[in-house]
Amino acid sequence: MERVSSFLKKIKTISKNGIDPVQQGINNFNIPDETIQELAKKRAEICAGCEFMKMEPISFLRVKDKRIPLISEQYCGKCGCELPYKLRQSIEKCEKWNV
């Protein structure tokens, strides 16, 4: 059931916000710009204390993050986004981020 919930949240978020935030996150994940990585690390600290940070239940969607191990294979249980990508984009920001 948790896998279905994760999948439905992803579809809802992409339907609402489009694919651009995901694409920007993937691009920024693959290009290790130091400024983006520092911002992602600050956001990861905020996410670490959030009740929505969870292990991605769909194994083939898990994103290993060697630069920020704290968010490796994690996703946001509120929107369904993979944290290694979400934290590296600034199109759709989390309401909890103050950075």
mmCIF file of N, CA and C in Angstrom:
data_model
loop_
_atom_site.group_PDB
_atom_site.id
_atom_site.type_symbol
_atom_site.label_atom_id
_atom_site.label_comp_id
_atom_site.label_asym_id
_atom_site.label_seq_id
_atom_site.Cartn_x
_atom_site.Cartn_y
_atom_site.Cartn_z
ATOM 1 N N MET A 1 0.818 -1.204 0.000
ATOM 2 C CA MET A 1 0.000 0.000 0.000
ATOM 3 C C MET A 1 0.863 1.270 0.000
ATOM 4 N N GLU A 2 1.983 1.202 0.726
ATOM 5 C CA GLU A 2 2.866 2.376 0.790
ATOM 6 C C GLU A 2 3.452 2.699 -0.586
ATOM 7 N N ARG A 3 3.724 1.670 -1.382
ATOM 8 C CA ARG A 3 4.253 1.894 -2.732
ATOM 9 C C ARG A 3 3.232 2.608 -3.611
ATOM 10 N N VAL A 4 1.987 2.199 -3.492
ATOM 11 C CA VAL A 4 0.914 2.827 -4.278
ATOM 12 C C VAL A 4 0.775 4.288 -3.869
ATOM 13 N N SER A 5 0.809 4.552 -2.576
ATOM 14 C CA SER A 5 0.700 5.913 -2.067
ATOM 15 C C SER A 5 1.841 6.788 -2.596
ATOM 16 N N SER A 6 3.058 6.260 -2.575
ATOM 17 C CA SER A 6 4.215 7.000 -3.084
ATOM 18 C C SER A 6 4.034 7.324 -4.565
ATOM 19 N N PHE A 7 3.608 6.340 -5.318
ATOM 20 C CA PHE A 7 3.414 6.521 -6.756
ATOM 21 C C PHE A 7 2.334 7.562 -7.044
ATOM 22 N N LEU A 8 1.217 7.496 -6.326
ATOM 23 C CA LEU A 8 0.125 8.443 -6.537
ATOM 24 C C LEU A 8 0.539 9.870 -6.169
ATOM 25 N N LYS A 9 1.331 10.017 -5.110
ATOM 26 C CA LYS A 9 1.817 11.349 -4.732
ATOM 27 C C LYS A 9 2.714 11.931 -5.819
ATOM 28 N N LYS A 10 3.555 11.096 -6.406
ATOM 29 C CA LYS A 10 4.431 11.550 -7.485
ATOM 30 C C LYS A 10 3.604 12.038 -8.676
ATOM 31 N N ILE A 11 2.601 11.260 -9.056
ATOM 32 C CA ILE A 11 1.741 11.633 -10.184
ATOM 33 C C ILE A 11 1.015 12.945 -9.890
ATOM 34 N N LYS A 12 0.486 13.079 -8.694
ATOM 35 C CA LYS A 12 -0.242 14.296 -8.320
ATOM 36 C C LYS A 12 0.685 15.518 -8.362
ATOM 37 N N THR A 13 1.878 15.382 -7.833
ATOM 38 C CA THR A 13 2.828 16.493 -7.806
ATOM 39 C C THR A 13 3.253 16.893 -9.216
ATOM 40 N N ILE A 14 3.550 15.922 -10.057
ATOM 41 C CA ILE A 14 3.955 16.237 -11.433
ATOM 42 C C ILE A 14 2.783 16.839 -12.207
ATOM 43 N N SER A 15 1.578 16.342 -11.955
ATOM 44 C CA SER A 15 0.396 16.911 -12.612
ATOM 45 C C SER A 15 0.197 18.374 -12.219
ATOM 46 N N LYS A 16 0.452 18.681 -10.966
ATOM 47 C CA LYS A 16 0.259 20.036 -10.447
ATOM 48 C C LYS A 16 1.388 20.985 -10.863
ATOM 49 N N ASN A 17 2.645 20.527 -10.733
ATOM 50 C CA ASN A 17 3.807 21.406 -10.913
ATOM 51 C C ASN A 17 4.540 21.224 -12.235
ATOM 52 N N GLY A 18 4.202 20.191 -12.982
ATOM 53 C CA GLY A 18 4.911 19.912 -14.221
ATOM 54 C C GLY A 18 6.194 19.140 -13.963
ATOM 55 N N ILE A 19 6.893 18.860 -15.024
ATOM 56 C CA ILE A 19 8.113 18.051 -14.955
ATOM 57 C C ILE A 19 9.375 18.903 -14.739
ATOM 58 N N ASP A 20 9.278 20.214 -14.916
ATOM 59 C CA ASP A 20 10.463 21.083 -14.813
ATOM 60 C C ASP A 20 11.195 20.986 -13.475
ATOM 61 N N PRO A 21 10.499 20.978 -12.318
ATOM 62 C CA PRO A 21 11.237 20.853 -11.055
ATOM 63 C C PRO A 21 12.034 19.545 -10.967
ATOM 64 N N VAL A 22 11.439 18.457 -11.441
ATOM 65 C CA VAL A 22 12.126 17.164 -11.426
ATOM 66 C C VAL A 22 13.350 17.217 -12.332
ATOM 67 N N GLN A 23 13.166 17.752 -13.522
ATOM 68 C CA GLN A 23 14.273 17.823 -14.480
ATOM 69 C C GLN A 23 15.410 18.695 -13.946
ATOM 70 N N GLN A 24 15.063 19.830 -13.332
ATOM 71 C CA GLN A 24 16.102 20.694 -12.763
ATOM 72 C C GLN A 24 16.847 19.965 -11.646
ATOM 73 N N GLY A 25 16.103 19.242 -10.805
ATOM 74 C CA GLY A 25 16.731 18.486 -9.723
ATOM 75 C C GLY A 25 17.671 17.410 -10.230
ATOM 76 N N ILE A 26 17.239 16.681 -11.261
ATOM 77 C CA ILE A 26 18.092 15.645 -11.854
ATOM 78 C C ILE A 26 19.339 16.274 -12.459
ATOM 79 N N ASN A 27 19.163 17.351 -13.216
ATOM 80 C CA ASN A 27 20.317 18.027 -13.827
ATOM 81 C C ASN A 27 21.297 18.508 -12.767
ATOM 82 N N ASN A 28 20.786 19.131 -11.708
ATOM 83 C CA ASN A 28 21.654 19.646 -10.650
ATOM 84 C C ASN A 28 22.305 18.516 -9.851
ATOM 85 N N PHE A 29 21.626 17.385 -9.730
ATOM 86 C CA PHE A 29 22.196 16.219 -9.055
ATOM 87 C C PHE A 29 23.399 15.697 -9.849
ATOM 88 N N ASN A 30 23.277 15.707 -11.159
ATOM 89 C CA ASN A 30 24.321 15.162 -12.026
ATOM 90 C C ASN A 30 25.469 16.129 -12.291
ATOM 91 N N ILE A 31 25.277 17.411 -12.011
ATOM 92 C CA ILE A 31 26.322 18.412 -12.183
ATOM 93 C C ILE A 31 26.686 18.928 -10.790
ATOM 94 N N PRO A 32 27.797 18.486 -10.235
ATOM 95 C CA PRO A 32 28.123 18.816 -8.843
ATOM 96 C C PRO A 32 28.581 20.259 -8.613
ATOM 97 N N ASP A 33 27.716 21.216 -8.932
ATOM 98 C CA ASP A 33 27.993 22.630 -8.659
ATOM 99 C C ASP A 33 28.036 22.826 -7.139
ATOM 100 N N GLU A 34 29.102 23.414 -6.662
ATOM 101 C CA GLU A 34 29.302 23.542 -5.217
ATOM 102 C C GLU A 34 28.218 24.374 -4.534
ATOM 103 N N THR A 35 27.754 25.423 -5.164
ATOM 104 C CA THR A 35 26.710 26.275 -4.582
ATOM 105 C C THR A 35 25.412 25.485 -4.397
ATOM 106 N N ILE A 36 25.053 24.718 -5.409
ATOM 107 C CA ILE A 36 23.831 23.906 -5.340
ATOM 108 C C ILE A 36 23.973 22.823 -4.277
ATOM 109 N N GLN A 37 25.135 22.212 -4.186
ATOM 110 C CA GLN A 37 25.352 21.151 -3.195
ATOM 111 C C GLN A 37 25.267 21.702 -1.772
ATOM 112 N N GLU A 38 25.801 22.885 -1.537
ATOM 113 C CA GLU A 38 25.733 23.497 -0.208
ATOM 114 C C GLU A 38 24.280 23.817 0.167
ATOM 115 N N LEU A 39 23.516 24.322 -0.786
ATOM 116 C CA LEU A 39 22.101 24.595 -0.547
ATOM 117 C C LEU A 39 21.363 23.299 -0.232
ATOM 118 N N ALA A 40 21.649 22.243 -0.978
ATOM 119 C CA ALA A 40 21.008 20.944 -0.742
ATOM 120 C C ALA A 40 21.363 20.405 0.645
ATOM 121 N N LYS A 41 22.591 20.601 1.089
ATOM 122 C CA LYS A 41 22.999 20.143 2.426
ATOM 123 C C LYS A 41 22.231 20.879 3.520
ATOM 124 N N LYS A 42 22.038 22.182 3.356
ATOM 125 C CA LYS A 42 21.269 22.958 4.332
ATOM 126 C C LYS A 42 19.818 22.489 4.359
ATOM 127 N N ARG A 43 19.256 22.239 3.191
ATOM 128 C CA ARG A 43 17.876 21.754 3.116
ATOM 129 C C ARG A 43 17.760 20.354 3.718
ATOM 130 N N ALA A 44 18.781 19.508 3.520
ATOM 131 C CA ALA A 44 18.770 18.150 4.065
ATOM 132 C C ALA A 44 18.689 18.169 5.587
ATOM 133 N N GLU A 45 19.365 19.127 6.204
ATOM 134 C CA GLU A 45 19.307 19.244 7.667
ATOM 135 C C GLU A 45 17.893 19.559 8.135
ATOM 136 N N ILE A 46 17.182 20.366 7.362
ATOM 137 C CA ILE A 46 15.790 20.686 7.691
ATOM 138 C C ILE A 46 14.924 19.444 7.501
ATOM 139 N N CYS A 47 15.119 18.761 6.384
ATOM 140 C CA CYS A 47 14.329 17.557 6.090
ATOM 141 C C CYS A 47 14.575 16.447 7.110
ATOM 142 N N ALA A 48 15.784 16.375 7.651
ATOM 143 C CA ALA A 48 16.121 15.321 8.606
ATOM 144 C C ALA A 48 15.213 15.358 9.832
ATOM 145 N N GLY A 49 14.715 16.532 10.177
ATOM 146 C CA GLY A 49 13.829 16.659 11.330
ATOM 147 C C GLY A 49 12.354 16.610 10.974
ATOM 148 N N CYS A 50 12.046 16.299 9.734
ATOM 149 C CA CYS A 50 10.666 16.324 9.258
ATOM 150 C C CYS A 50 10.033 14.931 9.292
ATOM 151 N N GLU A 51 8.780 14.889 9.674
ATOM 152 C CA GLU A 51 8.056 13.612 9.735
ATOM 153 C C GLU A 51 7.784 13.017 8.351
ATOM 154 N N PHE A 52 7.941 13.808 7.289
ATOM 155 C CA PHE A 52 7.677 13.320 5.934
ATOM 156 C C PHE A 52 8.893 12.669 5.260
ATOM 157 N N MET A 53 10.088 12.823 5.843
ATOM 158 C CA MET A 53 11.277 12.192 5.261
ATOM 159 C C MET A 53 11.216 10.697 5.540
ATOM 160 N N LYS A 54 11.183 9.908 4.447
ATOM 161 C CA LYS A 54 11.046 8.456 4.575
ATOM 162 C C LYS A 54 11.870 7.743 3.507
ATOM 163 N N MET A 55 12.108 6.466 3.749
ATOM 164 C CA MET A 55 12.765 5.623 2.746
ATOM 165 C C MET A 55 11.796 5.423 1.594
ATOM 166 N N GLU A 56 12.286 5.633 0.375
ATOM 167 C CA GLU A 56 11.452 5.429 -0.824
ATOM 168 C C GLU A 56 11.004 3.968 -0.859
ATOM 169 N N PRO A 57 9.680 3.712 -0.851
ATOM 170 C CA PRO A 57 9.195 2.334 -0.837
ATOM 171 C C PRO A 57 9.286 1.609 -2.181
ATOM 172 N N ILE A 58 9.472 2.350 -3.262
ATOM 173 C CA ILE A 58 9.588 1.739 -4.588
ATOM 174 C C ILE A 58 11.075 1.613 -4.893
ATOM 175 N N SER A 59 11.595 0.404 -4.772
ATOM 176 C CA SER A 59 13.047 0.200 -4.808
ATOM 177 C C SER A 59 13.716 0.728 -6.081
ATOM 178 N N PHE A 60 13.099 0.589 -7.233
ATOM 179 C CA PHE A 60 13.766 1.036 -8.461
ATOM 180 C C PHE A 60 13.756 2.553 -8.623
ATOM 181 N N LEU A 61 13.037 3.282 -7.764
ATOM 182 C CA LEU A 61 13.033 4.738 -7.805
ATOM 183 C C LEU A 61 13.987 5.364 -6.781
ATOM 184 N N ARG A 62 14.574 4.547 -5.932
ATOM 185 C CA ARG A 62 15.504 5.063 -4.920
ATOM 186 C C ARG A 62 16.731 5.669 -5.584
ATOM 187 N N VAL A 63 17.112 6.847 -5.104
ATOM 188 C CA VAL A 63 18.268 7.560 -5.649
ATOM 189 C C VAL A 63 19.370 7.577 -4.595
ATOM 190 N N LYS A 64 20.468 6.911 -4.890
ATOM 191 C CA LYS A 64 21.611 6.913 -3.970
ATOM 192 C C LYS A 64 22.333 8.249 -4.078
ATOM 193 N N ASP A 65 22.592 8.843 -2.944
ATOM 194 C CA ASP A 65 23.249 10.146 -2.903
ATOM 195 C C ASP A 65 24.528 10.016 -2.086
ATOM 196 N N LYS A 66 25.647 9.940 -2.768
ATOM 197 C CA LYS A 66 26.939 9.786 -2.092
ATOM 198 C C LYS A 66 27.431 11.090 -1.497
ATOM 199 N N ARG A 67 26.997 12.233 -2.043
ATOM 200 C CA ARG A 67 27.449 13.537 -1.528
ATOM 201 C C ARG A 67 26.697 13.931 -0.260
ATOM 202 N N ILE A 68 25.427 13.518 -0.176
ATOM 203 C CA ILE A 68 24.631 13.813 1.028
ATOM 204 C C ILE A 68 23.972 12.493 1.464
ATOM 205 N N PRO A 69 24.726 11.638 2.152
ATOM 206 C CA PRO A 69 24.203 10.320 2.541
ATOM 207 C C PRO A 69 22.920 10.370 3.375
ATOM 208 N N LEU A 70 22.720 11.433 4.096
ATOM 209 C CA LEU A 70 21.529 11.590 4.927
ATOM 210 C C LEU A 70 20.236 11.440 4.121
ATOM 211 N N ILE A 71 20.244 11.893 2.876
ATOM 212 C CA ILE A 71 19.024 11.844 2.060
ATOM 213 C C ILE A 71 19.063 10.734 1.007
ATOM 214 N N SER A 72 20.104 9.924 1.032
ATOM 215 C CA SER A 72 20.225 8.838 0.074
ATOM 216 C C SER A 72 19.043 7.882 0.207
ATOM 217 N N GLU A 73 18.385 7.609 -0.900
ATOM 218 C CA GLU A 73 17.238 6.694 -1.003
ATOM 219 C C GLU A 73 16.005 7.180 -0.235
ATOM 220 N N GLN A 74 15.970 8.456 0.123
ATOM 221 C CA GLN A 74 14.847 9.023 0.861
ATOM 222 C C GLN A 74 13.919 9.791 -0.075
ATOM 223 N N TYR A 75 12.668 9.908 0.342
ATOM 224 C CA TYR A 75 11.713 10.713 -0.415
ATOM 225 C C TYR A 75 10.849 11.495 0.546
ATOM 226 N N CYS A 76 10.119 12.472 0.021
ATOM 227 C CA CYS A 76 9.212 13.270 0.833
ATOM 228 C C CYS A 76 7.853 12.576 0.822
ATOM 229 N N GLY A 77 7.388 12.185 1.983
ATOM 230 C CA GLY A 77 6.100 11.518 2.098
ATOM 231 C C GLY A 77 4.915 12.429 1.861
ATOM 232 N N LYS A 78 5.157 13.730 1.779
ATOM 233 C CA LYS A 78 4.066 14.679 1.513
ATOM 234 C C LYS A 78 3.813 14.827 0.022
ATOM 235 N N CYS A 79 4.894 15.040 -0.754
ATOM 236 C CA CYS A 79 4.728 15.268 -2.196
ATOM 237 C C CYS A 79 5.165 14.087 -3.052
ATOM 238 N N GLY A 80 5.924 13.152 -2.482
ATOM 239 C CA GLY A 80 6.378 11.994 -3.220
ATOM 240 C C GLY A 80 7.697 12.172 -3.948
ATOM 241 N N CYS A 81 8.314 13.334 -3.816
ATOM 242 C CA CYS A 81 9.549 13.622 -4.549
ATOM 243 C C CYS A 81 10.766 12.943 -3.908
ATOM 244 N N GLU A 82 11.690 12.522 -4.767
ATOM 245 C CA GLU A 82 12.949 11.947 -4.305
ATOM 246 C C GLU A 82 13.806 13.082 -3.747
ATOM 247 N N LEU A 83 14.232 12.974 -2.495
ATOM 248 C CA LEU A 83 14.955 14.084 -1.862
ATOM 249 C C LEU A 83 16.278 14.448 -2.540
ATOM 250 N N PRO A 84 17.057 13.491 -3.061
ATOM 251 C CA PRO A 84 18.287 13.914 -3.745
ATOM 252 C C PRO A 84 18.028 14.860 -4.920
ATOM 253 N N TYR A 85 16.856 14.771 -5.528
ATOM 254 C CA TYR A 85 16.499 15.679 -6.625
ATOM 255 C C TYR A 85 15.778 16.917 -6.104
ATOM 256 N N LYS A 86 14.819 16.708 -5.218
ATOM 257 C CA LYS A 86 14.008 17.823 -4.713
ATOM 258 C C LYS A 86 14.870 18.905 -4.063
ATOM 259 N N LEU A 87 15.851 18.501 -3.280
ATOM 260 C CA LEU A 87 16.673 19.462 -2.557
ATOM 261 C C LEU A 87 17.640 20.231 -3.448
ATOM 262 N N ARG A 88 17.790 19.784 -4.681
ATOM 263 C CA ARG A 88 18.703 20.431 -5.622
ATOM 264 C C ARG A 88 17.972 21.223 -6.693
ATOM 265 N N GLN A 89 16.749 21.562 -6.468
ATOM 266 C CA GLN A 89 15.994 22.403 -7.402
ATOM 267 C C GLN A 89 15.332 23.521 -6.599
ATOM 268 N N SER A 90 15.025 24.615 -7.267
ATOM 269 C CA SER A 90 14.420 25.759 -6.571
ATOM 270 C C SER A 90 13.144 26.244 -7.254
ATOM 271 N N ILE A 91 12.541 25.400 -8.074
ATOM 272 C CA ILE A 91 11.288 25.784 -8.722
ATOM 273 C C ILE A 91 10.122 25.595 -7.758
ATOM 274 N N GLU A 92 10.060 24.433 -7.120
ATOM 275 C CA GLU A 92 9.014 24.135 -6.142
ATOM 276 C C GLU A 92 9.674 23.910 -4.789
ATOM 277 N N LYS A 93 9.639 24.923 -3.954
ATOM 278 C CA LYS A 93 10.293 24.854 -2.656
ATOM 279 C C LYS A 93 9.330 24.336 -1.591
ATOM 280 N N CYS A 94 9.879 23.634 -0.639
ATOM 281 C CA CYS A 94 9.099 23.162 0.502
ATOM 282 C C CYS A 94 8.805 24.346 1.419
ATOM 283 N N GLU A 95 7.631 24.334 1.990
ATOM 284 C CA GLU A 95 7.245 25.411 2.907
ATOM 285 C C GLU A 95 8.099 25.462 4.165
ATOM 286 N N LYS A 96 8.783 24.359 4.482
ATOM 287 C CA LYS A 96 9.615 24.286 5.692
ATOM 288 C C LYS A 96 11.030 24.822 5.465
ATOM 289 N N TRP A 97 11.427 24.923 4.204
ATOM 290 C CA TRP A 97 12.773 25.418 3.927
ATOM 291 C C TRP A 97 12.845 26.918 4.195
ATOM 292 N N ASN A 98 13.856 27.318 4.908
ATOM 293 C CA ASN A 98 14.091 28.747 5.118
ATOM 294 C C ASN A 98 15.360 29.178 4.375
ATOM 295 N N VAL A 99 15.847 28.291 3.511
ATOM 296 C CA VAL A 99 17.039 28.586 2.692
ATOM 297 C C VAL A 99 16.694 28.440 1.220
#
